[in-house]
Amino acid sequence: MKQISHLSLYFFKKDKKQILSFGMIILITALILHLALVLALRIDPTYDRLSDELHSADIDMVIPKMTDSAALSDAVRRHPSVEQLERQRAILQKAVMKDFRGTDFELNILFYNWDDPRAMHRLSCRRRSEEAVQNPIYLPLYIAEFGEYAPGETITFSIGGRDFPYTVAGVVQEMQYGNASAELMGVFLPDAQYRQLTQALEGGEVVNYAVRTGEGADRQTVLTDLRKTAEEQQAPVLFALTRESRKQSRMMVTNLLTVILAAFAVIVLLVSIFLCRFRIKTTVAEEMAQMGVLKSLGFTSGGIIAAEVLPYTAAALLFSVLGVALSYGLLPTLVNVLALQAGFRFDVAYSPAALILTVALLTVVTLVFTWLAAGRIRRLLPIAAIRGVTDGRGMKKNRFPLAKTPGSVHFTLMLKQMAVSARQNVLLFVVLFVMTILIAFSGSLFYNGIIRPDHLMNTLSDESPDVILQVSSSDIAGMKRAIGSLDGAEKVLSYAIRQVQVGDENAVAFVCEDFSKTQNDGCYEGQNPVSGREIAIGSALAERLGCGVGDTAVVTYGDTSRSYRIVGLVQSVNNRGEICELTDQGFAALSGGKETHSLYVYLKNSADADGFIEKAQTACGGEIVSAVNAAKKQREAQSLYMGIITVVIAVIFAVTALIVLLILFVIIRSMMTQCRQEFGIYKAIGYSGRQLVAQTAGSLMPVTVAAALSSALLGLVWLPAVNHAIFGMVGAMKNHMEQPVGILLLFVAAEIAVTLLISVLLARPIKKIEAYSLIKE
Amino acid sequence: MKNSENKNHILLSVRHLNKSFRSGDAEQTIINDLDLDIRQGDFTVIMGSSGAGKSTLLYALSGMDKPTSGSITFCGEDITSYSADKLAVFRRKHCGFVFQQIYLLDKMSLMDNALTAGLLVGGKKKETVRRAAALFEKVNLPEVTWRKFPSQISGGEAQRAGIVRAVINRPEVLFADEPTGALNSNNSDAVLDVFTELSRDGQSIIMVTHDKKSALRGNRVIYLRDGRIFGECDLGEYTPDNAARTEKLNAFLTEMNW
């Protein structure tokens, strides 16, 4: 044992820089893997714990107050799966939050009474204004943090053209709603403000039926039952949420990030496996004579293998622990970003499972692969090893003979050097291939998120005009003409968003006079509705209703129900696929044609939306209830996405460059160790250090180029599938992402250039090697 | 000035050459204020006991190693001030090397070993290949061996291939460090015959050896001791089985306490 540890120490001393590089890659793998595991293992339970702590309901069902009755609540309570019911009064309004992260943001808001006692959906106040404030309001974490409203600051709700300013008195943790993608949020007014708002609005009063179900109940089934019960009691369900749908909308980005991190960790782990295999095999080749001597002295193959494997396994253990420790440094930042989107905070707690899984996986994988790679030691006969059977005896074919290969001697020597290094070529090819997968992905993101941000925006958002005008006039056609004739208008569309019921499911209905004139066609199967009897429905609805194109769906709005033929399937990220599309004509048959509409205005110059709104208000001010600069909102959202994408691309490039640097360091160090004498001979013959540096770096380029190009070209095939899978996870069934060959090649060229530069820098020590000292060796 | 007929032309001139190595606190002087002129066309043999500085002098003369002080002038130009890259160019243009350990590039065929040097100085590829082939034939390496790797041939064949690589660029000086040190008697003779033939063709050769038989091939023998020239002997042109030359060398070496 003592001898083995001495031998192991020798191997470590000999290879310490390469082992350190391997350790760095393990550190990166451990860091990413541990982040993914913590997200996967900790956030979900934290979400559930918070929900339990705050006594979250399992089902929420919002109905108009005027339709609420004791009979309905009794009927709900009688449902065998309902354990507890609490009726919570609120005011439901479609409100525009002014200056929400620098723009106006429209959302369905439930104004609750802060002073009402709550048995369910309790609130935990996280931050309060230090001083008493006038006109106070309590905001949920999501609105406060994502919308950037701090305690003491003002938040203004614009409802039906009237502004209601409040001062943020506190920020509460609630687990009742999701985030913006749920299209419904709750805010909390003290009793006095609640009463004032009730009086000011004269309507919109609702009751939220907060229901807790028994253990093991299928909440979606219970919700369907309760909807029917409500219908029977003449109470239309305006909104309904289950614990699962809330969770899905809040955890979407977290889950997406977890998957991406885990995929990233697997890629880097693959690189580290190939790296340790390469180093072990190279060490066996370099140390063959010594191993022969050791065997002849009586060392067993197992002992030598153990000594060889031990430094790498120890490095994997040590650096994976360091990677985990480092990930705890990054977790607070990551958690803050996720909390912003998820609307709930969770503590960065120690996760023994994530730690053990990360360290054990990396250590065991290293041990197994290094042990397998060192297997050749068993087959070494001592005398053959001492004689150095590898030195040229394995050479069977003289590849790229200098006499016949066209091109300069330096180019041919570069090819020859490449041709005799199969092991390093395999390692380099694998590393560059998998790294190019990331580079290609970032190239795709760069094009679709920064050069053509409309691609990403159209994938992730609904129809986006430049200006949205809410009009009160019943003469929509006349208003359209008037607005359309204003200077700067390109086209005007009548568009409305309404809450309807499709079958038993709540859905957001997009109502448009002509979907063929919209800019963001979300239809991914079939077509958009054209006639008054046609409907297109969202993916989630189609799944829940168990219907598709060609089937019939019954749509209920208010008291009116009507059947429509499903002609297409449409996507919507913001409403989790719970949407439908109806024509003006089709919706008029439900509403009786008395509804107010929005006019979606598309401008020739979207930058001048504010100017256009002024012109529109001057021309038809009395009839315009509200005007939203949607172009500005779109730009704000775009800049947010572009910022995130820039960070993602920068991180991918930095990690790729670091991994390529570490791998090239190991490869070039190995080459310098193995070819030390060769370099000396070249120098003696008259080759300059510069030529040898170029030859060494150049010998890596054919494999680099081949790996990068083949991975990039394959990327053209798999990137659409990856994008489809990733965006499909958030409900974007039809993504507008394109794979531009030019950008992809540009990114790959940058990767190759960086690889070449790193290779040249790493090979520079060859210049310092003196011919005479090598000859002496 | 390639292989000129001017036998009196001084090719290499060494003045006050010093080379010392530091080992810990101690400084060890290997070459000590040495002066030497090497004439064009001479087959100069450097002899001496172990540690006398033979190889150190050889590699300093060839620009493979830098002296501690002093000057080495090649055709009137001081090469001691050359940068590493300039010395590399100097070596490729003017020097050829034959080593005791042969040092062929083991992953290359014999032909490629020769062309690695031959193609480095430019010129037409076809001509260089033809010259390599001619040289291989001259050193008695048949075509069948040209495609072989160093590990597939004998030591003597490898050393002869090493000589081809060393002279393919028609160097002004061929430096040889114990070229027969790792060879058996037959192979040694074959290699020495090549050297003799090259010398007869006008090739300037500087050879380090501790082997009397090898030394007999030269026309000038320099004996080093403690980093200085302790003695010098002019043997005249080599002819086989020349007892007078052998006796002269023996007497010289006896005088040198060899």
mmCIF file with all atom_site columns, C-alpha atoms in Angstrom, chain A residues 391-393 395-407 409-410 412-413 416 420 675 677-678 681-691 767 770-772 774-777, chain B residues 19 21 55-56 59 64-66 84-85 87-89 91-93 95 97 99 101 103-109 111-113 115-117 119-120 125 129 147 149 151-152 165 169 177:
data_model
loop_
_atom_site.group_PDB
_atom_site.id
_atom_site.type_symbol
_atom_site.label_atom_id
_atom_site.label_alt_id
_atom_site.label_comp_id
_atom_site.label_asym_id
_atom_site.label_entity_id
_atom_site.label_seq_id
_atom_site.pdbx_PDB_ins_code
_atom_site.Cartn_x
_atom_site.Cartn_y
_atom_site.Cartn_z
_atom_site.occupancy
_atom_site.B_iso_or_equiv
_atom_site.pdbx_formal_charge
_atom_site.auth_seq_id
_atom_site.auth_comp_id
_atom_site.auth_asym_id
_atom_site.auth_atom_id
_atom_site.pdbx_PDB_model_num
ATOM 1  C CA . ASP A 1 391 ? 8.287  4.076  -30.155 1.00 0.00 ? 391 ASP A CA 1
ATOM 2  C CA . GLY A 1 392 ? 7.479  4.003  -33.809 1.00 0.00 ? 392 GLY A CA 1
ATOM 3  C CA . ARG A 1 393 ? 6.783  0.282  -33.801 1.00 0.00 ? 393 ARG A CA 1
ATOM 4  C CA . MET A 1 395 ? 3.756  2.995  -37.149 1.00 0.00 ? 395 MET A CA 1
ATOM 5  C CA . LYS A 1 396 ? 2.553  1.036  -40.120 1.00 0.00 ? 396 LYS A CA 1
ATOM 6  C CA . LYS A 1 397 ? 1.796  3.645  -42.697 1.00 0.00 ? 397 LYS A CA 1
ATOM 7  C CA . ASN A 1 398 ? 3.715  6.744  -43.581 1.00 0.00 ? 398 ASN A CA 1
ATOM 8  C CA . ARG A 1 399 ? 0.894  9.235  -43.822 1.00 0.00 ? 399 ARG A CA 1
ATOM 9  C CA . PHE A 1 400 ? 1.366  12.414 -45.852 1.00 0.00 ? 400 PHE A CA 1
ATOM 10 C CA . PRO A 1 401 ? 4.812  11.510 -47.273 1.00 0.00 ? 401 PRO A CA 1
ATOM 11 C CA . LEU A 1 402 ? 6.766  14.705 -47.771 1.00 0.00 ? 402 LEU A CA 1
ATOM 12 C CA . ALA A 1 403 ? 7.828  13.733 -51.285 1.00 0.00 ? 403 ALA A CA 1
ATOM 13 C CA . LYS A 1 404 ? 4.283  13.329 -52.539 1.00 0.00 ? 404 LYS A CA 1
ATOM 14 C CA . THR A 1 405 ? 2.068  15.594 -50.487 1.00 0.00 ? 405 THR A CA 1
ATOM 15 C CA . PRO A 1 406 ? 1.442  18.924 -52.200 1.00 0.00 ? 406 PRO A CA 1
ATOM 16 C CA . GLY A 1 407 ? 2.032  22.100 -50.221 1.00 0.00 ? 407 GLY A CA 1
ATOM 17 C CA . VAL A 1 409 ? 6.943  21.322 -45.835 1.00 0.00 ? 409 VAL A CA 1
ATOM 18 C CA . HIS A 1 410 ? 5.490  23.089 -42.802 1.00 0.00 ? 410 HIS A CA 1
ATOM 19 C CA . THR A 1 412 ? 2.793  18.700 -44.555 1.00 0.00 ? 412 THR A CA 1
ATOM 20 C CA . LEU A 1 413 ? 4.589  18.340 -41.236 1.00 0.00 ? 413 LEU A CA 1
ATOM 21 C CA . LYS A 1 416 ? 1.833  14.446 -40.261 1.00 0.00 ? 416 LYS A CA 1
ATOM 22 C CA . VAL A 1 420 ? 0.084  10.382 -35.686 1.00 0.00 ? 420 VAL A CA 1
ATOM 23 C CA . CYS A 1 675 ? 7.600  15.209 -28.398 1.00 0.00 ? 675 CYS A CA 1
ATOM 24 C CA . GLN A 1 677 ? 13.069 15.132 -28.065 1.00 0.00 ? 677 GLN A CA 1
ATOM 25 C CA . GLU A 1 678 ? 11.374 15.498 -31.424 1.00 0.00 ? 678 GLU A CA 1
ATOM 26 C CA . ILE A 1 681 ? 15.743 17.321 -33.272 1.00 0.00 ? 681 ILE A CA 1
ATOM 27 C CA . TYR A 1 682 ? 13.686 19.766 -35.332 1.00 0.00 ? 682 TYR A CA 1
ATOM 28 C CA . LYS A 1 683 ? 15.542 22.641 -33.735 1.00 0.00 ? 683 LYS A CA 1
ATOM 29 C CA . ALA A 1 684 ? 18.886 20.999 -34.376 1.00 0.00 ? 684 ALA A CA 1
ATOM 30 C CA . ILE A 1 685 ? 17.961 20.582 -38.029 1.00 0.00 ? 685 ILE A CA 1
ATOM 31 C CA . GLY A 1 686 ? 17.194 24.274 -38.196 1.00 0.00 ? 686 GLY A CA 1
ATOM 32 C CA . TYR A 1 687 ? 13.499 24.677 -37.485 1.00 0.00 ? 687 TYR A CA 1
ATOM 33 C CA . SER A 1 688 ? 12.831 27.858 -35.538 1.00 0.00 ? 688 SER A CA 1
ATOM 34 C CA . GLY A 1 689 ? 10.749 28.006 -32.375 1.00 0.00 ? 689 GLY A CA 1
ATOM 35 C CA . ARG A 1 690 ? 8.134  30.056 -34.224 1.00 0.00 ? 690 ARG A CA 1
ATOM 36 C CA . GLN A 1 691 ? 7.821  27.387 -36.916 1.00 0.00 ? 691 GLN A CA 1
ATOM 37 C CA . LYS A 1 767 ? 10.206 28.514 -28.346 1.00 0.00 ? 767 LYS A CA 1
ATOM 38 C CA . GLU A 1 770 ? 16.887 24.826 -26.411 1.00 0.00 ? 770 GLU A CA 1
ATOM 39 C CA . ALA A 1 771 ? 18.046 22.267 -28.938 1.00 0.00 ? 771 ALA A CA 1
ATOM 40 C CA . TYR A 1 772 ? 21.183 21.444 -26.996 1.00 0.00 ? 772 TYR A CA 1
ATOM 41 C CA . LEU A 1 774 ? 17.061 18.360 -25.502 1.00 0.00 ? 774 LEU A CA 1
ATOM 42 C CA . ILE A 1 775 ? 19.909 16.556 -27.174 1.00 0.00 ? 775 ILE A CA 1
ATOM 43 C CA . LYS A 1 776 ? 21.529 16.210 -23.770 1.00 0.00 ? 776 LYS A CA 1
ATOM 44 C CA . GLU A 1 777 ? 18.345 14.625 -22.418 1.00 0.00 ? 777 GLU A CA 1
ATOM 45 C CA . LYS B 2 19  ? 31.431 27.994 -21.284 1.00 0.00 ? 19  LYS B CA 1
ATOM 46 C CA . PHE B 2 21  ? 27.573 25.827 -15.903 1.00 0.00 ? 21  PHE B CA 1
ATOM 47 C CA . SER B 2 55  ? 30.629 17.893 -27.041 1.00 0.00 ? 55  SER B CA 1
ATOM 48 C CA . THR B 2 56  ? 30.171 21.279 -25.401 1.00 0.00 ? 56  THR B CA 1
ATOM 49 C CA . TYR B 2 59  ? 27.496 22.307 -29.927 1.00 0.00 ? 59  TYR B CA 1
ATOM 50 C CA . MET B 2 64  ? 23.159 24.688 -30.787 1.00 0.00 ? 64  MET B CA 1
ATOM 51 C CA . ASP B 2 65  ? 24.360 26.116 -27.492 1.00 0.00 ? 65  ASP B CA 1
ATOM 52 C CA . LYS B 2 66  ? 25.400 29.594 -26.458 1.00 0.00 ? 66  LYS B CA 1
ATOM 53 C CA . ALA B 2 84  ? 17.427 31.703 -31.235 1.00 0.00 ? 84  ALA B CA 1
ATOM 54 C CA . ASP B 2 85  ? 15.499 32.010 -34.502 1.00 0.00 ? 85  ASP B CA 1
ATOM 55 C CA . LEU B 2 87  ? 20.625 30.554 -35.043 1.00 0.00 ? 87  LEU B CA 1
ATOM 56 C CA . ALA B 2 88  ? 17.981 28.137 -36.339 1.00 0.00 ? 88  ALA B CA 1
ATOM 57 C CA . VAL B 2 89  ? 18.318 29.688 -39.792 1.00 0.00 ? 89  VAL B CA 1
ATOM 58 C CA . ARG B 2 91  ? 21.921 25.807 -38.615 1.00 0.00 ? 91  ARG B CA 1
ATOM 59 C CA . ARG B 2 92  ? 19.551 24.944 -41.417 1.00 0.00 ? 92  ARG B CA 1
ATOM 60 C CA . LYS B 2 93  ? 21.699 26.752 -44.004 1.00 0.00 ? 93  LYS B CA 1
ATOM 61 C CA . CYS B 2 95  ? 25.289 23.020 -40.532 1.00 0.00 ? 95  CYS B CA 1
ATOM 62 C CA . PHE B 2 97  ? 24.393 17.133 -37.495 1.00 0.00 ? 97  PHE B CA 1
ATOM 63 C CA . PHE B 2 99  ? 24.417 12.320 -33.280 1.00 0.00 ? 99  PHE B CA 1
ATOM 64 C CA . GLN B 2 101 ? 21.908 8.504  -30.480 1.00 0.00 ? 101 GLN B CA 1
ATOM 65 C CA . TYR B 2 103 ? 17.907 10.999 -33.301 1.00 0.00 ? 103 TYR B CA 1
ATOM 66 C CA . LEU B 2 104 ? 15.901 10.252 -36.364 1.00 0.00 ? 104 LEU B CA 1
ATOM 67 C CA . LEU B 2 105 ? 12.282 11.372 -36.096 1.00 0.00 ? 105 LEU B CA 1
ATOM 68 C CA . ASP B 2 106 ? 10.766 8.023  -35.152 1.00 0.00 ? 106 ASP B CA 1
ATOM 69 C CA . LYS B 2 107 ? 7.321  8.679  -36.568 1.00 0.00 ? 107 LYS B CA 1
ATOM 70 C CA . MET B 2 108 ? 8.692  9.433  -40.027 1.00 0.00 ? 108 MET B CA 1
ATOM 71 C CA . SER B 2 109 ? 10.090 7.261  -42.781 1.00 0.00 ? 109 SER B CA 1
ATOM 72 C CA . MET B 2 111 ? 12.914 9.557  -46.760 1.00 0.00 ? 111 MET B CA 1
ATOM 73 C CA . ASP B 2 112 ? 10.740 11.926 -44.757 1.00 0.00 ? 112 ASP B CA 1
ATOM 74 C CA . ASN B 2 113 ? 13.507 12.340 -42.200 1.00 0.00 ? 113 ASN B CA 1
ATOM 75 C CA . LEU B 2 115 ? 13.215 15.697 -46.603 1.00 0.00 ? 115 LEU B CA 1
ATOM 76 C CA . THR B 2 116 ? 12.260 17.326 -43.294 1.00 0.00 ? 116 THR B CA 1
ATOM 77 C CA . ALA B 2 117 ? 15.674 18.976 -43.448 1.00 0.00 ? 117 ALA B CA 1
ATOM 78 C CA . LEU B 2 119 ? 12.723 20.945 -47.875 1.00 0.00 ? 119 LEU B CA 1
ATOM 79 C CA . LEU B 2 120 ? 13.315 23.412 -45.062 1.00 0.00 ? 120 LEU B CA 1
ATOM 80 C CA . LYS B 2 125 ? 10.714 19.527 -54.146 1.00 0.00 ? 125 LYS B CA 1
ATOM 81 C CA . VAL B 2 129 ? 13.785 14.281 -53.473 1.00 0.00 ? 129 VAL B CA 1
ATOM 82 C CA . ARG B 2 147 ? 9.874  4.098  -46.726 1.00 0.00 ? 147 ARG B CA 1
ATOM 83 C CA . PHE B 2 149 ? 10.547 3.818  -40.064 1.00 0.00 ? 149 PHE B CA 1
ATOM 84 C CA . SER B 2 151 ? 12.463 1.354  -35.593 1.00 0.00 ? 151 SER B CA 1
ATOM 85 C CA . GLN B 2 152 ? 12.342 -1.035 -38.558 1.00 0.00 ? 152 GLN B CA 1
ATOM 86 C CA . ARG B 2 165 ? 19.603 14.097 -43.382 1.00 0.00 ? 165 ARG B CA 1
ATOM 87 C CA . ASN B 2 169 ? 21.367 20.792 -47.615 1.00 0.00 ? 169 ASN B CA 1
ATOM 88 C CA . ASP B 2 177 ? 29.064 13.770 -32.060 1.00 0.00 ? 177 ASP B CA 1
#
